[in-house]
Coordinates of C-alpha atoms in Angstrom, one line a residue:
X1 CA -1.1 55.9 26.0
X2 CA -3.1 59.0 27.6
X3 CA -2.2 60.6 24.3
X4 CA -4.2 57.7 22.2
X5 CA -6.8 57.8 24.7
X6 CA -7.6 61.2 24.0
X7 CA -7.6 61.1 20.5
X8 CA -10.3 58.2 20.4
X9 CA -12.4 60.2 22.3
X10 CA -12.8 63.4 20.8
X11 CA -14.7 63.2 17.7
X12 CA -13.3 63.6 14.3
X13 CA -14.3 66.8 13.1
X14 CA -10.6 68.4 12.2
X15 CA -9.8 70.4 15.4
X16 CA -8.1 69.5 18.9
X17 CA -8.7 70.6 22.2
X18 CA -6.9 73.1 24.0
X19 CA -5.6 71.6 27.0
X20 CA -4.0 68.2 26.8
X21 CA -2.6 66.5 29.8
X22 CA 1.1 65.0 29.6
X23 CA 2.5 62.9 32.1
X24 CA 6.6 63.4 32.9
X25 CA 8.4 60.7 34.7
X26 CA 10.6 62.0 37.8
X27 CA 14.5 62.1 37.8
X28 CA 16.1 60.7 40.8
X29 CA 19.7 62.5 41.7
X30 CA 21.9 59.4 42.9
X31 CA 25.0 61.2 43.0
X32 CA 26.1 63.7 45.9
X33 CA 29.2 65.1 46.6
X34 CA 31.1 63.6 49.3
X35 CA 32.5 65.6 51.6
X36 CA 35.9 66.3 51.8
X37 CA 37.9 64.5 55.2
X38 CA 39.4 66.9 57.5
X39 CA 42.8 65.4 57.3
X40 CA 42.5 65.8 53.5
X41 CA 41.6 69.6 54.0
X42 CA 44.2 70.5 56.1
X43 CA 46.9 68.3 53.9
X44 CA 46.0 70.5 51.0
X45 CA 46.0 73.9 52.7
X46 CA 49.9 72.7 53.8
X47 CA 50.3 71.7 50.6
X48 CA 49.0 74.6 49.0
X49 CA 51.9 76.2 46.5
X50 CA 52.1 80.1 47.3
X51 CA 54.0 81.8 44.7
X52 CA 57.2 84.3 45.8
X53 CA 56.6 88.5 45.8
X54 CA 57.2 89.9 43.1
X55 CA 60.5 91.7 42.9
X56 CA 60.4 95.2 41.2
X57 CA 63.4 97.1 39.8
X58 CA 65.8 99.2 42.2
X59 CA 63.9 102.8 41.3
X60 CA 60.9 102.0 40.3
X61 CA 59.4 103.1 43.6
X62 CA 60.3 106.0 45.9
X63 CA 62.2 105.0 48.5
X64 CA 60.6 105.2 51.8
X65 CA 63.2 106.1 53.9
X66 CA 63.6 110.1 54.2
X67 CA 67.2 111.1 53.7
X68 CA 67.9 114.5 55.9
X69 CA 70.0 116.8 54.5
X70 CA 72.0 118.7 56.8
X71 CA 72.5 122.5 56.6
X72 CA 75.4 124.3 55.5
X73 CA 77.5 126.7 57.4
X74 CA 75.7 129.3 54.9
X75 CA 72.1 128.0 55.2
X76 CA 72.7 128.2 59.2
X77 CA 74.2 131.6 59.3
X78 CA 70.9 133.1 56.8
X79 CA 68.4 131.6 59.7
X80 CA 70.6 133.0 62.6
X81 CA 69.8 136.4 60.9
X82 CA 66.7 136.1 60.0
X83 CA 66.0 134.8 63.7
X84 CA 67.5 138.0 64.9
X85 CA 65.1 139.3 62.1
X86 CA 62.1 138.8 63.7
X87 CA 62.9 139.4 67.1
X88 CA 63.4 143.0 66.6
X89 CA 61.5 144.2 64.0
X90 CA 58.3 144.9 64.0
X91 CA 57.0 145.2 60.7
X92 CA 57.8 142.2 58.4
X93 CA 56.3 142.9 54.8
X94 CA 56.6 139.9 52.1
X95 CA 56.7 142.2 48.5
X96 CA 57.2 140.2 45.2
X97 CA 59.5 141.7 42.8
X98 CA 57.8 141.3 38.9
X99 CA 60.6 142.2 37.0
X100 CA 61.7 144.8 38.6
X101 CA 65.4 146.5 37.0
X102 CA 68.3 147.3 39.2
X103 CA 67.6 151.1 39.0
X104 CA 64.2 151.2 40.3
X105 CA 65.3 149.0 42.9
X106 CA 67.6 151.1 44.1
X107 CA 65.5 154.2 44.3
X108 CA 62.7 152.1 45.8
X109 CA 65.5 151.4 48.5
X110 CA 66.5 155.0 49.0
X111 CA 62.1 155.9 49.6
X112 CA 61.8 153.1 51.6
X113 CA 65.2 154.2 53.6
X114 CA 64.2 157.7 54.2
X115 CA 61.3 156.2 56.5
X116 CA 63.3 153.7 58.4
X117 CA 62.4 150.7 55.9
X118 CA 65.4 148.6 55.1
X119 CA 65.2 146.1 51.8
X120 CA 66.2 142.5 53.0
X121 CA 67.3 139.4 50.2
X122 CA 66.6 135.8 51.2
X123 CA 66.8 133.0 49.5
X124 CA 63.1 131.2 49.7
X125 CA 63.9 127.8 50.2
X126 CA 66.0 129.3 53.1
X127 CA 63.1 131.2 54.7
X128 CA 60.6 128.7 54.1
X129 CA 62.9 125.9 56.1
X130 CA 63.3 128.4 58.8
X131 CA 59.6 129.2 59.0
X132 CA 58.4 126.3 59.7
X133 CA 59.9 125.4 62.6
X134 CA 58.8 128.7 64.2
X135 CA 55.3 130.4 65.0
X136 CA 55.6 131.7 61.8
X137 CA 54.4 128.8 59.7
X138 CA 51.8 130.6 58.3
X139 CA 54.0 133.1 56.4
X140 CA 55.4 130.0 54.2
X141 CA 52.9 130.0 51.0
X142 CA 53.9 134.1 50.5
X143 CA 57.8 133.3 49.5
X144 CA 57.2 132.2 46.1
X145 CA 59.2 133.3 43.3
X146 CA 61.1 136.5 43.2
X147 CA 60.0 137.5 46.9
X148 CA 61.2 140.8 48.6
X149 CA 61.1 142.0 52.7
X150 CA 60.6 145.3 54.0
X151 CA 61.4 145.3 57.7
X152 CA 61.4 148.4 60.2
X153 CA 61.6 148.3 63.8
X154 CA 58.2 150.6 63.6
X155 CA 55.3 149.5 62.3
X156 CA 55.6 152.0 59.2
X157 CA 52.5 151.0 57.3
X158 CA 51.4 154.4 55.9
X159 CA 54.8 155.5 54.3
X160 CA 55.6 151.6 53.0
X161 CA 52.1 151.8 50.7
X162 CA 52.7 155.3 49.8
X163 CA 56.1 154.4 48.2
X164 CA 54.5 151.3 46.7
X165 CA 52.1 153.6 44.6
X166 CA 55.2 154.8 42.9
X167 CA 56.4 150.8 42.0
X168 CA 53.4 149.3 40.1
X169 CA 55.9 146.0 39.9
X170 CA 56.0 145.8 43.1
X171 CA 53.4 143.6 44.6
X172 CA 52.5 143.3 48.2
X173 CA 51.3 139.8 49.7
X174 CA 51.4 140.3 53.3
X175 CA 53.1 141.3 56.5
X176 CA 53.8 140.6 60.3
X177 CA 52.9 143.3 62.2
X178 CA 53.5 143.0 66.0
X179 CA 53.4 139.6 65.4
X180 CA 50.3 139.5 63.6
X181 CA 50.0 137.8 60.1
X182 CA 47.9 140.3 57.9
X183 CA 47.2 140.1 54.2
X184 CA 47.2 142.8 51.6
X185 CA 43.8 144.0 52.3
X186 CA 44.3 143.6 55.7
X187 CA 47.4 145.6 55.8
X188 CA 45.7 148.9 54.2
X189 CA 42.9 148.7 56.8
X190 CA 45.4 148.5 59.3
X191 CA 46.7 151.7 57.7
X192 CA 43.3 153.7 58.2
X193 CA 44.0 153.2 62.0
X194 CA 44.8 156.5 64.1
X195 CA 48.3 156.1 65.7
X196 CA 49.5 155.2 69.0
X197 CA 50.2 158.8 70.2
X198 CA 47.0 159.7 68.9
X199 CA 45.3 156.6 71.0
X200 CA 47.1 157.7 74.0
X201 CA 46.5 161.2 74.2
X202 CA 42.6 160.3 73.7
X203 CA 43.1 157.7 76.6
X204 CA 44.7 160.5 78.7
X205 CA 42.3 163.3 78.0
X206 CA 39.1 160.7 78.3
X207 CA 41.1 159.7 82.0
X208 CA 41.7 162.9 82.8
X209 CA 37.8 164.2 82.2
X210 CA 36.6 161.4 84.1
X211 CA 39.0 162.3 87.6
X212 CA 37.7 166.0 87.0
X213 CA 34.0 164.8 87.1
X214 CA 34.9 162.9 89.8
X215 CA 36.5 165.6 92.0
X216 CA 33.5 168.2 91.0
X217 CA 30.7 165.3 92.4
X218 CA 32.8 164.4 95.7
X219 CA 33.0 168.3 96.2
X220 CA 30.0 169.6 95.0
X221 CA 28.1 168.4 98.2
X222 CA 30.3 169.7 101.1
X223 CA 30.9 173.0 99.1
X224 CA 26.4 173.2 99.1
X225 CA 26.3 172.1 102.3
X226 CA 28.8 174.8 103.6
X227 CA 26.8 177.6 101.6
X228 CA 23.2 176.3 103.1
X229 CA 24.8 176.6 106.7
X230 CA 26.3 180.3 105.9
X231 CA 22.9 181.4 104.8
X232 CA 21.0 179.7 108.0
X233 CA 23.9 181.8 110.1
X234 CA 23.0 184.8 108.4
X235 CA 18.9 184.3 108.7
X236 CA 19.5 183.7 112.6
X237 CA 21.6 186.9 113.2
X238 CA 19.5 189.0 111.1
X239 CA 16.3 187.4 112.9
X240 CA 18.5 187.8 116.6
X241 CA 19.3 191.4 115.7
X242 CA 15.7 192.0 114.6
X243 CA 14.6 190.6 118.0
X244 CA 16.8 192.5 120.3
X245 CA 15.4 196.5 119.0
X246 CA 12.5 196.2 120.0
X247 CA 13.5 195.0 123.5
X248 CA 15.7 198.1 123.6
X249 CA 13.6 200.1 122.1
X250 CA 10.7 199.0 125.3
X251 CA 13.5 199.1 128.2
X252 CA 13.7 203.0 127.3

């Protein structure tokens, strides 16, 4: 009806206007959802069907239960050794072999034996379960592959690289050195140091120089106090003696 309203209105001239007004009817929502009774809810959370775990097949998984294998009478007699091992060497070099033949091993052994350095064969699934249950857990990553010790009850550090030179497939990785865990680099610096007798004697002489200093000051003061009263003696008999000719010399 607005619609024909309009349309009378505006003249007839063969164009429209722009804005045109249009009337909508509203839409009333009758329908709500009724909420659910709580005996209803709780009937159908009983109720509700949960479906069983799903079974997997025996293997599929890891089990998760560690099974502990105990060690041989073998595997028990190589850690007693090489607990003995570390008590009473010193030096405890980890060297990996790179194809290295039986010949040149043995006249690596024979160098290494002319300086006190024994050759030492351990499995390393051996050493690595006896290192770590000691303080020496940190030594675990260098037994990997074909891995050689050099042990001595001194730390021979010099004479171990210098035989070394002469075995290119021979790799050093590290060492334990007074109970010290050193790498490669770290065991050629230890190398450059001086060695212990050398420390000592300096120790002994630098000692030594400091009692003798101390000995001069404590007597240089009682020996220059002695001299000053010798001379003051001296300058009173000489003045004394000077004193008394005169005298003489008036009572003649």
């Amino acid at each position: 009806m607005a619609a024909t309203l309009c349309s009378k209105l505006l003249p007839k001239q063969g164009w429209l206007s722009l804005t045109q007004s249009v009337r909508h009817g509203s839409k009333a929502v009758t329908r709500h959802r009724k909420p659910m009774h709580i005996h209803k809810q709780k009937l159908l959370a009983v109720t509700q069907y949960i479906p069983p775990a799903r079974e997997f097949p025996p293997g599929a998984y890891p089990s998760q239960t560690k099974h502990v294998q105990e060690d041989n009478d073998l595997t028990l007699l190589m850690k007693r050794e090489l607990k003995k091992l570390f008590e009473d060497y010193k030096m405890i070099a980890v060297v990996q072999n790179s194809s290295s033949s039986a010949e040149d091993m043995m006249t690596l052994r024979h160098r290494l034996y002319k300086h006190n350095i024994t050759v030492k064969f351990f499995p390393n699934k051996v050493v690595r379960s006896f290192l770590s249950d000691s303080i020496y857990c940190n030594m675990g990553p260098l037994f990997v592959g074909p891995a050689v010790m050099f042990v001595s009850k001194e730390p021979k550090v010099k004479e171990m690289l210098t035989t070394l030179r002469g075995s290119p497939q021979m790799t050093l990785l590290g060492a334990c050195i007074d109970n010290t865990l050193l790498s490669a680099q770290g065991i050629v610096s230890y190398s450059k140091l001086p060695s212990m007798t050398v420390i000592q004697g300096e120790v002994v002489s630098g000692l030594s120089m400091l009692t003798s200093h101390t000995a001069y000051l404590l007597q240089r003061h009682p020996a220059h106090l002695s001299q000053l009263l010798q001379q003051y003696i001296k300058q009173q008999s000489s003045d004394g003696s000077a004193e008394a000719a005169p005298k003489a010399e008036e009572a003649t």
